[in-house]
Coordinates of C-alpha atoms in Angstrom, one line a residue:
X1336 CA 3.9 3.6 13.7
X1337 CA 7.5 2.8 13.2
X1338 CA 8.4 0.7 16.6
X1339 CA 12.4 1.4 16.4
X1340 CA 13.2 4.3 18.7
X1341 CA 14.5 7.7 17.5
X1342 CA 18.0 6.8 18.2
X1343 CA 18.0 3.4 16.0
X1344 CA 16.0 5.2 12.9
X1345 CA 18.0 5.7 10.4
X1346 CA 16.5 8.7 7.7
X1347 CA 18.5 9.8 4.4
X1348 CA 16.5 12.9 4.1
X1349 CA 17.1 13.7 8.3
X1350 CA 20.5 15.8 8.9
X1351 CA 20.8 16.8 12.6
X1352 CA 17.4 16.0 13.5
X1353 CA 15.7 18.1 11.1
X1354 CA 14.0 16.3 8.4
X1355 CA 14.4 18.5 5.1
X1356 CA 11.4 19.3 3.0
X1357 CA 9.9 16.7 0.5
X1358 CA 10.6 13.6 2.7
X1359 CA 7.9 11.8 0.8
X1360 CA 9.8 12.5 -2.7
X1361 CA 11.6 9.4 -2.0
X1362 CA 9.7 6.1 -3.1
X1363 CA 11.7 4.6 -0.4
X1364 CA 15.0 4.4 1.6
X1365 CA 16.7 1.4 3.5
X1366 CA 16.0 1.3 7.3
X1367 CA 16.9 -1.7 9.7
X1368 CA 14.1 -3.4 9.8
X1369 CA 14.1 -3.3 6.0
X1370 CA 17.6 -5.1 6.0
X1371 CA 15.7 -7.6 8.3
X1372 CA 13.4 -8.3 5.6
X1373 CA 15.5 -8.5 3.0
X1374 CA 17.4 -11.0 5.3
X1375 CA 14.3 -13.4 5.9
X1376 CA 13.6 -13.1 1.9
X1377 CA 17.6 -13.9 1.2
X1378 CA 17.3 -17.4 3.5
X1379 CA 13.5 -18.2 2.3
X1380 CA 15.8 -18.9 -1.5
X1381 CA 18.6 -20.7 0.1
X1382 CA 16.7 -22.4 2.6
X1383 CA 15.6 -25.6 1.3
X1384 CA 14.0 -27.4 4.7
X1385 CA 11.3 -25.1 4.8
X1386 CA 8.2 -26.9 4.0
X1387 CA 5.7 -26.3 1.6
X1388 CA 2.8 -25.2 3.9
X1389 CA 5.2 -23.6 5.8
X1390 CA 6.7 -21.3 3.0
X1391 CA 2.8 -20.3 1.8
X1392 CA 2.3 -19.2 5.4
X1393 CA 5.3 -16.5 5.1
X1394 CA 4.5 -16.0 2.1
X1395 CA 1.2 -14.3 3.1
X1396 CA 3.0 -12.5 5.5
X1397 CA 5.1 -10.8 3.1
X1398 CA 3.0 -8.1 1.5
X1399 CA 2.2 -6.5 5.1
X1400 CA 5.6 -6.6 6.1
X1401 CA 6.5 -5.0 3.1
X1402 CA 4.1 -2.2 2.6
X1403 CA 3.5 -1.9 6.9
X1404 CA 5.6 0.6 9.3
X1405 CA 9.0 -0.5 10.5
X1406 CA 8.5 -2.8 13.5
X1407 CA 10.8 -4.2 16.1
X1408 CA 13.3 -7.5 15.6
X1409 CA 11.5 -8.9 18.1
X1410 CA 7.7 -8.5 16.4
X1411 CA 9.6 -9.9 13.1
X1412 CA 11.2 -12.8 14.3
X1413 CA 7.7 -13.6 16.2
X1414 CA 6.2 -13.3 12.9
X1415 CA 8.3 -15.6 11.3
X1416 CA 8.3 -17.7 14.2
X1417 CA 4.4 -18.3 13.9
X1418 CA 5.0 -19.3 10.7
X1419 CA 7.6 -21.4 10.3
X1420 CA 9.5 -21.9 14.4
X1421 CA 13.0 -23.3 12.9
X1422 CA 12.9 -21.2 10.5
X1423 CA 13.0 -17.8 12.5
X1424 CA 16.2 -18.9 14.5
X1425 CA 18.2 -18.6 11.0
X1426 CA 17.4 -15.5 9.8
X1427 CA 18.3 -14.1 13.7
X1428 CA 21.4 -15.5 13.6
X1429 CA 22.3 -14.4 10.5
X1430 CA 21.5 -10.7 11.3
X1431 CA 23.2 -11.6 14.5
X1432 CA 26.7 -12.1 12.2
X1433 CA 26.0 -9.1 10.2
X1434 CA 25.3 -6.6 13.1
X1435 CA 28.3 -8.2 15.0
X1436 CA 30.5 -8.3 12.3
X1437 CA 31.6 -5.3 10.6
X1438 CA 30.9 -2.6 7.6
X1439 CA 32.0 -5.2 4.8
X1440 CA 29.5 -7.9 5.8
X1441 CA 26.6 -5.4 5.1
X1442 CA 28.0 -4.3 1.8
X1443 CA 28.7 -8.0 1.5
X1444 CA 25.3 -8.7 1.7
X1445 CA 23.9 -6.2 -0.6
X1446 CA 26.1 -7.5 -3.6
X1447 CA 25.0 -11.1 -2.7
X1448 CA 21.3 -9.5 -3.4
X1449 CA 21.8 -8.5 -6.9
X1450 CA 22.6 -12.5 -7.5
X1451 CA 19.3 -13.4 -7.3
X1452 CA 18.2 -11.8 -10.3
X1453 CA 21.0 -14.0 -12.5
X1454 CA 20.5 -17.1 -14.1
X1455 CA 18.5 -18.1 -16.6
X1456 CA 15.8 -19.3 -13.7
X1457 CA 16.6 -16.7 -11.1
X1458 CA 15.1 -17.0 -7.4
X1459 CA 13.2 -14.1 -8.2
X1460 CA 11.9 -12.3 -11.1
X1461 CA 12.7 -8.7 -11.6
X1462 CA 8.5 -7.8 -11.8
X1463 CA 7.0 -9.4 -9.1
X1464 CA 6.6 -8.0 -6.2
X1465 CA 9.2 -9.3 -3.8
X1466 CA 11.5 -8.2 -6.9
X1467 CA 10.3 -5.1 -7.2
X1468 CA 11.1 -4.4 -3.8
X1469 CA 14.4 -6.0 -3.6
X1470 CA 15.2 -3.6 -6.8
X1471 CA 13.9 -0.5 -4.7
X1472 CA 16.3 -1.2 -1.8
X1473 CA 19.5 -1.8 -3.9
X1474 CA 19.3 1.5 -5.8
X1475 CA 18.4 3.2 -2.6
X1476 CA 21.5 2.0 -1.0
X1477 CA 24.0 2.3 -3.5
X1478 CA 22.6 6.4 -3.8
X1479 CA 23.7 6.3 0.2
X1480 CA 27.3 8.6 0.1
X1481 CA 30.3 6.3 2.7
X1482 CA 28.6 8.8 5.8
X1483 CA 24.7 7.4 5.0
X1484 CA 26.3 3.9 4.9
X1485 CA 27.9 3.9 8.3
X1486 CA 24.8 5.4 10.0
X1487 CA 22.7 2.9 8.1
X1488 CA 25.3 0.3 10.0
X1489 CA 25.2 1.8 13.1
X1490 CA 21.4 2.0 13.3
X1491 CA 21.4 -1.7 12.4
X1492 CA 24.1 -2.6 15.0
X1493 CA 21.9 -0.6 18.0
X1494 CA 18.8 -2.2 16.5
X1495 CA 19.9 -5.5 17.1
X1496 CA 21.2 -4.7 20.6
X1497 CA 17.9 -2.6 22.0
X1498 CA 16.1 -6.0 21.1
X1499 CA 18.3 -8.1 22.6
X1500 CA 19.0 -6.1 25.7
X1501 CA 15.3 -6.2 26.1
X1502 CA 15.1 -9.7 25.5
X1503 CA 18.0 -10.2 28.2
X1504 CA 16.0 -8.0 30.8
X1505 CA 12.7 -9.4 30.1
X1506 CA 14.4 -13.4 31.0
X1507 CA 16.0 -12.1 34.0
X1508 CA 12.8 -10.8 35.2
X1509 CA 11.2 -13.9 34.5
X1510 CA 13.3 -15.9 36.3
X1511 CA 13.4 -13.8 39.2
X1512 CA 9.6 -13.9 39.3
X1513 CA 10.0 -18.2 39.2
X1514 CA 12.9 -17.9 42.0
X1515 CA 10.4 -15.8 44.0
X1516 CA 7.6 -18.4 43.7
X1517 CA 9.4 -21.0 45.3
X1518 CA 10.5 -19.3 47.9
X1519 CA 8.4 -19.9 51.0
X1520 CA 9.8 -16.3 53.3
X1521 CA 7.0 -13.5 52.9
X1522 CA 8.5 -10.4 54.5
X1523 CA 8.0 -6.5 53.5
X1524 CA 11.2 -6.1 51.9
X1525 CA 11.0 -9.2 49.3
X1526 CA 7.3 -8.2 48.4
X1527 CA 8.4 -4.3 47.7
X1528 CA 10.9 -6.1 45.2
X1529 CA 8.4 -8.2 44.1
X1530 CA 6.1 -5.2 43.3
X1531 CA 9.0 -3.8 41.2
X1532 CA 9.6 -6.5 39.3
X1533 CA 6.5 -7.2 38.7
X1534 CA 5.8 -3.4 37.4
X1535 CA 9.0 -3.8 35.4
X1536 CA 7.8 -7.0 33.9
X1537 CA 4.4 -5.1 32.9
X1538 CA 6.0 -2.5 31.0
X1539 CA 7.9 -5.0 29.2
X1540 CA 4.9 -7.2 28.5
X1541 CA 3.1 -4.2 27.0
X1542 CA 1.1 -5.3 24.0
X1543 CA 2.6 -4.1 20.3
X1544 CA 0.0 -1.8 18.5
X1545 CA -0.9 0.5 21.4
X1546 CA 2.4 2.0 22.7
X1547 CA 4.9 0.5 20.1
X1548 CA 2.9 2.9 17.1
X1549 CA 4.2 5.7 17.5
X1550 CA 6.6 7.1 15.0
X1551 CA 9.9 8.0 15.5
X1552 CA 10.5 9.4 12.1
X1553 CA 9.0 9.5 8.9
X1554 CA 7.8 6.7 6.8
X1555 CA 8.5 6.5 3.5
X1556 CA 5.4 7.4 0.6
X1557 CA 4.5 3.9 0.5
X1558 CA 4.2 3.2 3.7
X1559 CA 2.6 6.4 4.8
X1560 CA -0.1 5.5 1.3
X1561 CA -0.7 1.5 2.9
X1562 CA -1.1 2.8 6.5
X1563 CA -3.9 5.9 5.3
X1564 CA -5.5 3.2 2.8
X1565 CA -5.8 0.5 5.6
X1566 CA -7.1 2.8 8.2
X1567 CA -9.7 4.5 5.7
X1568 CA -10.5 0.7 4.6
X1569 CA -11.3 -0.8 8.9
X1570 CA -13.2 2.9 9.2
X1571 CA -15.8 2.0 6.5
X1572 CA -16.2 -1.9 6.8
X1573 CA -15.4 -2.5 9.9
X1574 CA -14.2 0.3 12.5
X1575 CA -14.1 -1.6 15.5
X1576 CA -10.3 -3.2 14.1
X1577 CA -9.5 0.0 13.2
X1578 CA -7.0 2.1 15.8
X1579 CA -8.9 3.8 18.6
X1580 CA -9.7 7.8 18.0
X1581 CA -6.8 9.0 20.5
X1582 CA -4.1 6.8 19.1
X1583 CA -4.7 7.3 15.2
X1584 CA -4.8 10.8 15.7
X1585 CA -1.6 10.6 17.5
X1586 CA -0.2 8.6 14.2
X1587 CA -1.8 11.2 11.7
X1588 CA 0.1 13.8 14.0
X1589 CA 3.1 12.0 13.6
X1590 CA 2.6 12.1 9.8
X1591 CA 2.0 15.4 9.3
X1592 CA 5.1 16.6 11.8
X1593 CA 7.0 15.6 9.3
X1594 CA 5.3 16.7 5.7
X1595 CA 2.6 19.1 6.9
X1596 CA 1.3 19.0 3.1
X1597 CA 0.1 15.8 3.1
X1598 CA -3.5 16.4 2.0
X1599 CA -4.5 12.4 2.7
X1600 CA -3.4 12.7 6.4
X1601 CA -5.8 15.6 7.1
X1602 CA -8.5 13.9 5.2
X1603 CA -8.5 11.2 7.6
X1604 CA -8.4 13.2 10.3
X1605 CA -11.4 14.9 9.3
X1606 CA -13.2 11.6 8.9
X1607 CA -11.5 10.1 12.6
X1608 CA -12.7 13.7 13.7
X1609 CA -16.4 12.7 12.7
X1610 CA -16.4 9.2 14.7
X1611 CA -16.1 11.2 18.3
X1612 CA -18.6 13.9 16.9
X1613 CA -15.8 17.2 17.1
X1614 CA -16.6 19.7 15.0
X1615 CA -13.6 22.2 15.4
X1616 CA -11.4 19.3 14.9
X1617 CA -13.4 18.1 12.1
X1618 CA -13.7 21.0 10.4
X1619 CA -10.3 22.3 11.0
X1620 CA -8.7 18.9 9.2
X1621 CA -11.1 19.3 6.0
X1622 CA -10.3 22.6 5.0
X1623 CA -6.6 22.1 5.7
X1624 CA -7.3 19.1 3.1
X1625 CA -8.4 21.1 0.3
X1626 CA -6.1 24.1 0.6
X1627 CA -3.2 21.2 0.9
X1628 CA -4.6 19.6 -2.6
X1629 CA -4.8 23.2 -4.1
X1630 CA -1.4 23.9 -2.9
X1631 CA 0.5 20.6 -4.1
X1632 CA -1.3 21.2 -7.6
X1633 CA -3.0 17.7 -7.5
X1634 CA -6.1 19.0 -9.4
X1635 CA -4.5 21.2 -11.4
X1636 CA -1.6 18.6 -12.7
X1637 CA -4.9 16.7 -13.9
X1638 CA -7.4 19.1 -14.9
X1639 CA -5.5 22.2 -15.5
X1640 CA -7.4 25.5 -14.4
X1641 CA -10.4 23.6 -13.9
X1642 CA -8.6 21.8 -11.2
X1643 CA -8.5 25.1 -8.8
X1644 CA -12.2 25.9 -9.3
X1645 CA -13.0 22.2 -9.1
X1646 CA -11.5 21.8 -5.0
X1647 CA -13.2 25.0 -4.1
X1648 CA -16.5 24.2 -4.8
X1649 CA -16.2 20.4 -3.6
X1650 CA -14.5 22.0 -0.5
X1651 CA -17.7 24.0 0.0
X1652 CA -20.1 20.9 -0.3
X1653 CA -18.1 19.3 2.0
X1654 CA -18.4 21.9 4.5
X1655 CA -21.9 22.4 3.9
X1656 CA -22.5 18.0 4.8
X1657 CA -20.4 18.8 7.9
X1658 CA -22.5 21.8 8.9
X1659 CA -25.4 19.7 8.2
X1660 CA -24.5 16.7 10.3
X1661 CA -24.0 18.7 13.2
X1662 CA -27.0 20.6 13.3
X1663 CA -25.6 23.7 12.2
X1664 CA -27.9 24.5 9.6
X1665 CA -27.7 28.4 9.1
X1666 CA -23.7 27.9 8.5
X1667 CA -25.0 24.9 6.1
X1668 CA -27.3 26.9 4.1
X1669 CA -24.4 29.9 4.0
X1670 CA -22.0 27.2 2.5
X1671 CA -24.2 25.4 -0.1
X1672 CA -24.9 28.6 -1.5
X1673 CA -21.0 29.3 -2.2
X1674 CA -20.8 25.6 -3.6
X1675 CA -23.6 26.2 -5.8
X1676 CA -22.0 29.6 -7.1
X1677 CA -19.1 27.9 -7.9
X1678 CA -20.5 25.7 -9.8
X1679 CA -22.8 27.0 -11.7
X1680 CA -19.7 29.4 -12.8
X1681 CA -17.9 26.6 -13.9
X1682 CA -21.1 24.9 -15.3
X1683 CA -20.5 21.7 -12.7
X1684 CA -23.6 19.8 -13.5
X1685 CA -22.4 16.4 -10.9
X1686 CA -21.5 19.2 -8.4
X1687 CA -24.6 21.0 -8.5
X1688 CA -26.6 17.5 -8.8
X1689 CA -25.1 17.0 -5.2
X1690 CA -25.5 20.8 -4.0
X1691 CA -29.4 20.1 -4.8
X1692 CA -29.2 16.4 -3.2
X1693 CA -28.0 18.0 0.3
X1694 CA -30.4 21.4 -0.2
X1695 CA -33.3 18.9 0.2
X1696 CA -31.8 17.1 3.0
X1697 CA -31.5 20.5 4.7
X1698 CA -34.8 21.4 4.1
X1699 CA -36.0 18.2 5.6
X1700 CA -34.3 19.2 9.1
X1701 CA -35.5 22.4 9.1
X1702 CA -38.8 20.6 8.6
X1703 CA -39.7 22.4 5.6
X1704 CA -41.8 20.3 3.1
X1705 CA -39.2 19.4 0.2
X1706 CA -40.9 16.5 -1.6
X1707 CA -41.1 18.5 -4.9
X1708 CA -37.4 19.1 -5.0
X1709 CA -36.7 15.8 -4.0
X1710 CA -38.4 14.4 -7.2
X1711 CA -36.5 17.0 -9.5
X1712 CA -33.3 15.8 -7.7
X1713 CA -34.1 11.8 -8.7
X1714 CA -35.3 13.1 -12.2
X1715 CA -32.1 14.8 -12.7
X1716 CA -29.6 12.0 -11.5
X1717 CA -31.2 9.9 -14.0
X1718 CA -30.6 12.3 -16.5
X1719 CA -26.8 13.1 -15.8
X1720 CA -26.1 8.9 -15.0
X1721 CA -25.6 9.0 -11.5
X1722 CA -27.1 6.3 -10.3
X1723 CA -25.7 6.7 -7.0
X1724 CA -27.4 10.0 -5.7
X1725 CA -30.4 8.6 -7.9
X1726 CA -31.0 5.7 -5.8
X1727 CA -31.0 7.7 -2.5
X1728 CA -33.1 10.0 -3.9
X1729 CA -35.9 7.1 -4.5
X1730 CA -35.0 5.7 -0.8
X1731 CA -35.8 9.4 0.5
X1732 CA -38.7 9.4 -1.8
X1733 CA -39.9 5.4 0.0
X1734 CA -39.2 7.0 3.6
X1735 CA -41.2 10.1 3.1
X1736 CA -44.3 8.4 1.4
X1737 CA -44.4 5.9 3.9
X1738 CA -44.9 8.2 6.7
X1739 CA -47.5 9.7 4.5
X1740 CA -49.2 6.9 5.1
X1741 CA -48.8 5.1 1.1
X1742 CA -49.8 1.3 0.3
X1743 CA -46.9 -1.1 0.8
X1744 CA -47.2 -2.2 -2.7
X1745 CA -46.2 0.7 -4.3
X1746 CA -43.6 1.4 -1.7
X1747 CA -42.0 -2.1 -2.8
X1748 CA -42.0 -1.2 -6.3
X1749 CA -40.1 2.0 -6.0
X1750 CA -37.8 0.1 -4.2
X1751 CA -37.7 -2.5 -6.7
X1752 CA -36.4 0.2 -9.1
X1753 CA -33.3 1.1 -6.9
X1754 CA -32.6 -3.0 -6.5
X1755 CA -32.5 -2.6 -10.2
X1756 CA -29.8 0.5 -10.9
X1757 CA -27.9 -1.3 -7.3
X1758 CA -27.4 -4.7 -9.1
X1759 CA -26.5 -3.0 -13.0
X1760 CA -24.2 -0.5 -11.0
X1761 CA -22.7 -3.1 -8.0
X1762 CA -23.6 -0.8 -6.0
X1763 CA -23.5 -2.8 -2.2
X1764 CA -23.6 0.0 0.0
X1765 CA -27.0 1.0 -1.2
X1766 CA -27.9 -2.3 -1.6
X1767 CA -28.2 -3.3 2.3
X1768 CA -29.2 0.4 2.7
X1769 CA -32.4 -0.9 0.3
X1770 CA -32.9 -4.1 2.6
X1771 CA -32.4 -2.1 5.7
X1772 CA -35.6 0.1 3.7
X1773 CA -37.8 -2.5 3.0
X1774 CA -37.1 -4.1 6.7
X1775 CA -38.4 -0.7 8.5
X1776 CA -41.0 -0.5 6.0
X1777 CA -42.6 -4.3 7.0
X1778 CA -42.2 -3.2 10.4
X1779 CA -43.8 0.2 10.2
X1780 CA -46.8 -1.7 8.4
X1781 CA -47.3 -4.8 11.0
X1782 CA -45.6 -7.7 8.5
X1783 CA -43.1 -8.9 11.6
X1784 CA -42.8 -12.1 9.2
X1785 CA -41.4 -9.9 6.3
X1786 CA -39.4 -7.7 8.1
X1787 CA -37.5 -10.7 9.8
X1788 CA -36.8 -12.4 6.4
X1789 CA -35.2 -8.8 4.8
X1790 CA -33.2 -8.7 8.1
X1791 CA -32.0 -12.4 7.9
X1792 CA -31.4 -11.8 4.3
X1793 CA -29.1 -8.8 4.7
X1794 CA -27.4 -10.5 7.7
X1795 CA -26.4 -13.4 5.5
X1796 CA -25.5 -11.3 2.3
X1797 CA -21.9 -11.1 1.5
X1798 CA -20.7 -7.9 0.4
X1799 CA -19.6 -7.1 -3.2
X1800 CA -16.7 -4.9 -2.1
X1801 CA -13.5 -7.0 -2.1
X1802 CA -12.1 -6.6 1.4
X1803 CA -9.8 -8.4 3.7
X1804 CA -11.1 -12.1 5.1
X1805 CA -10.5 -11.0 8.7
X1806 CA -12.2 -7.4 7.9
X1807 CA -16.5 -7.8 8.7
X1808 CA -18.2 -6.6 5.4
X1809 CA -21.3 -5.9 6.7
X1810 CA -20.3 -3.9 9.6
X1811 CA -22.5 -0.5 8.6
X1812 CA -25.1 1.5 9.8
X1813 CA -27.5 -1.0 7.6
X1814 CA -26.2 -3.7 9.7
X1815 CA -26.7 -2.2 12.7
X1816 CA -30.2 -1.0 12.2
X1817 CA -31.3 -4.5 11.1
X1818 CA -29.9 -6.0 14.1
X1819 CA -32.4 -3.7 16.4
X1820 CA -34.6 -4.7 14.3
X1821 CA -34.1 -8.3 15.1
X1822 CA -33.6 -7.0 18.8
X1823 CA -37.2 -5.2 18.9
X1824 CA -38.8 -8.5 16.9
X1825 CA -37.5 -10.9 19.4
X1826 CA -38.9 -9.1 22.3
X1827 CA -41.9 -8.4 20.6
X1828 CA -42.2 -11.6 20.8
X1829 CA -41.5 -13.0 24.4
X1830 CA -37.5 -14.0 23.9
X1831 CA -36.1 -11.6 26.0
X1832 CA -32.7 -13.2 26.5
X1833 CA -32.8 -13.8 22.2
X1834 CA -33.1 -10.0 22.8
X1835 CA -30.8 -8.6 25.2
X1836 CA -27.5 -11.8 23.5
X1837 CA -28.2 -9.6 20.0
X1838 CA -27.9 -6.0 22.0
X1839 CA -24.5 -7.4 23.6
X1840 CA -23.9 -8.2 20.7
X1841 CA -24.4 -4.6 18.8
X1842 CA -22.4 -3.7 21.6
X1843 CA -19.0 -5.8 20.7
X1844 CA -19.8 -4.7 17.5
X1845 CA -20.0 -0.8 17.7
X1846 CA -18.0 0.5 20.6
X1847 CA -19.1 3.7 22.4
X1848 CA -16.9 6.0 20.1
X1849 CA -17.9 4.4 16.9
X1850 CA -20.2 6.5 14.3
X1851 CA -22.7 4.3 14.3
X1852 CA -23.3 3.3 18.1
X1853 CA -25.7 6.1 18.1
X1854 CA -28.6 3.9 16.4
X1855 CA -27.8 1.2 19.0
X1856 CA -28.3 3.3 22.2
X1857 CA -31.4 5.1 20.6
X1858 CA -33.2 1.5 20.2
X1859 CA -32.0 1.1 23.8
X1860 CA -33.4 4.1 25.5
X1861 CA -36.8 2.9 22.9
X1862 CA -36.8 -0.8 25.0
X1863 CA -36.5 1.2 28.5
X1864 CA -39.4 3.5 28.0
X1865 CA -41.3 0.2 26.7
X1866 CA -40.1 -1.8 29.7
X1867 CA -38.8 -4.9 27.8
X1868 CA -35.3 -4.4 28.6
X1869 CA -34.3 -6.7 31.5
X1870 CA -30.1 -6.8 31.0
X1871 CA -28.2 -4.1 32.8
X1872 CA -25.7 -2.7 29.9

């Protein structure tokens, strides 16, 4: 994640090259790129021609820089540069005098910081959160022993001269390229170099966030936490901005290299394991997840002995869901059984509420009549106050009854119930998994009118889950189903091109290695066989 090379990071915990045990014990430590930031946060106070929309554009920079993986100078300063242009020229030259200079102008620097908090109206308050981290830094540096401090200085001095031996190279290159342009002799030997340059110019050109990710050493527990919570975040609400399979398992790699016990890292594994269907992998990264929380004493710290019981059994229903997913329903069934064990030992009514919520789920793939269970399971979610698994249970309950061939009045009212616990509980997921309901359900039924107003409704409903702007909110399976809906209804219909501009669309939307693209390419295959499918995809 971290874009500085292994040379130019700059670790307290790291002696040698080995990285002693615990490295996330520390909140965090001061890197380069750190001292870059506290730089452009040092000039944002003294610098008084900055203008107002221009400061409140770094301003929302700041967070992410703070809270994101070390990048390079030259990301930064682009950053900054977007931002505010004049502005970004300053803070490089005055990390320009600091790497130049020598080891006083550093310590310099970090005695100038503790100024700001003087004053009866400092620059910055001691509790926000640029203070906070300004705080963070200074005690992290004065802890460095006189050894820690001159690596520090060193990383920061070869830091500042990769970048700029990189921007030197890349301006050569380019003006090479310009000279060769104009020049009007085409032999071999000047389009060989040509080639080169060009090849050298490509690596150089190659885009941060792909090959710049990788980690050269370990992040601190804050940034490790922000990265996880992000990634988690784009792989619910809106996977496609989320890093490909291949290269966030490469990060989570990184991450565990370097603190094998860190039981969020294999969780998302697991779940990164489940968008490119691998079940070894999958498998393999949630049980190392629960021994890893058993092992750090997570549980126990919080529920004492309970704790220990408590991961085993959830560790079992989780395995029993995964099992489940991919068809393996013997191993399933074998796995359930030990979650329900476990639980009724420790008297776990939520857990066995969920054990009994995936038996008749598993029952209903092994194509074993189940509807009795499946209304003791919605009685008994109602009793205990989980409104969650309740509400499933009733759109299970709507699904089954309307292949059974029930009015579409009563069907409506039983979904009229769940709108009713969704709303009291803000419960959004299940709300569009509701719409998405009552869309199939006025399709399966002949009411083309009705189903399209559900679909536009869901389509235009902004989720209550408070996510970034740039991040899609509806981007779920709900979302995708209702938009093959709208596919099917269109062609249905005679707009074929209407049709095939919303399947391109689904396509942008949900790669080929995303978990839901699977409903996308079965309505496909569905538009072949009823040959109303005129766009080659």
């Amino acid at each position: 994640m971290a874009s500085v090379h292994e040379s130019l990071y700059f670790n307290p915990m790291m002696t040698n090259g080995v990285v002693h045990a615990n490295v996330f014990g520390i909140k965090d430590w001061v890197t380069p790129y750190k001292i870059s930031v506290l730089v452009l946060l040092s000039e944002m106070t003294k610098n008084t021609q900055i203008t107002v929309v221009e400061k409140r554009r770094l301003k929302k920079q700041i967070l992410p820089l703070l809270q994101g993986p070390d990048i390079s100078l030259s990301k930064l300063l682009k950053i900054v540069g977007d931002c505010c242009p004049n502005f970004a020229s300053s803070v490089q030259i005055r990390i320009k005098l600091m790497a130049e200079g020598e080891l006083k102008d550093m310590e310099q620097f970090f005695d100038e910081l503790s100024d700001s908090f003087q004053g009866t109206e400092p620059d910055v308050h001691k509790t926000s959160v640029v203070g906070l981290f300004l705080r963070h830094m200074i005690l992290a540096y004065n802890k460095l022993s006189f050894s820690q401090v001159y690596k520090l200085y060193t990383s920061l001095q070869n830091y500042f001269q990769c970048d700029k031996t990189k921007t030197t190279t890349k301006t050569e290159n380019e003006e090479a390229d310009m000279e060769l342009t104009n020049t009007e002799e085409e032999n071999e030997e000047e389009q060989e170099l040509s080639e080169e340059r060009e090849m050298e110019k490509e690596d150089l050109d190659f885009p941060i966030g792909e090959e710049e990710l990788a980690c050269s050493g370990p992040l601190s527990q804050k940034q490790a936490e922000y990265f996880l919570s992000h990634q988690a975040s784009l792989l619910k609400n809106d996977e496609s901005k989320a890093l490909s399979p291949v290269l966030l398992q490469k990060e989570l790699n990184n991450l565990l290299k370097f603190n094998p016990d860190f039981s969020e890292a294999h969780y998302l594994s697991y779940l990164n394991s489940l968008r490119v269907q691998d079940v070894f992998s999958s498998t393999h990264s949630l049980l190392h997840y629960f021994d890893r929380l058993i092992l750090t004493g997570a549980e126990s710290k919080s529920n004492g002995d309970e704790g220990y019981g408590r991961s085993l059994r959830y560790a079992a229903l989780n395995l029993a869901a995964v099992h489940c997913r991919f068809g393996h329903y013997h191993q399933a069934e074998l796995a359930l059984q030990e979650a329900i064990r476990i639980a009724q030992e420790s008297s776990d009514h939520v857990c066995l509420q969920h054990c009994l919520s995936w038996l008749y789920i598993l029952k209903s793939r092994k194509g074993e009549d189940s509807s009795v269970l499946l209304e003791h399971s919605v009685k008994k979610a109602v009793h205990f106050g989980l409104p969650y698994l309740a509400s499933l249970g009733i759109q299970f309950l709507v699904q089954q009854r309307a292949f059974a061939g029930k009015t579409a009045d009563k069907l409506m009212d039983a979904l009229k119930d769940s709108d009713l616990l969704h709303w009291k509980h803000s419960l959004s997921e299940l709300i569009d998994i509701s719409t998405a309901q009552k869309t199939a359900v006025w399709r399966l039924y002949g009411q083309s009118t009705m189903a399209l107003q559900q679909a536009q409704m869901l389509l235009s409903m902004d989720s209550l889950d408070s996510v970034n702007v740039s991040v899609q909110q509806n981007n779920t399976e709900s979302f995708a189903v209702v938009l093959c809906h709208l596919a099917e209804l269109h062609a249905e219909q005679g707009f074929f091109s209407a049709s095939s501009e919303i399947l391109k669309h689904l396509r942008e939307r949900f790669p080929p290695h995303s978990q839901h693209a699977k409903v996308m390419k079965c309505y496909i295959l569905l538009f072949v066989s009823m040959n109303i499918l005129f766009v080659t995809f």
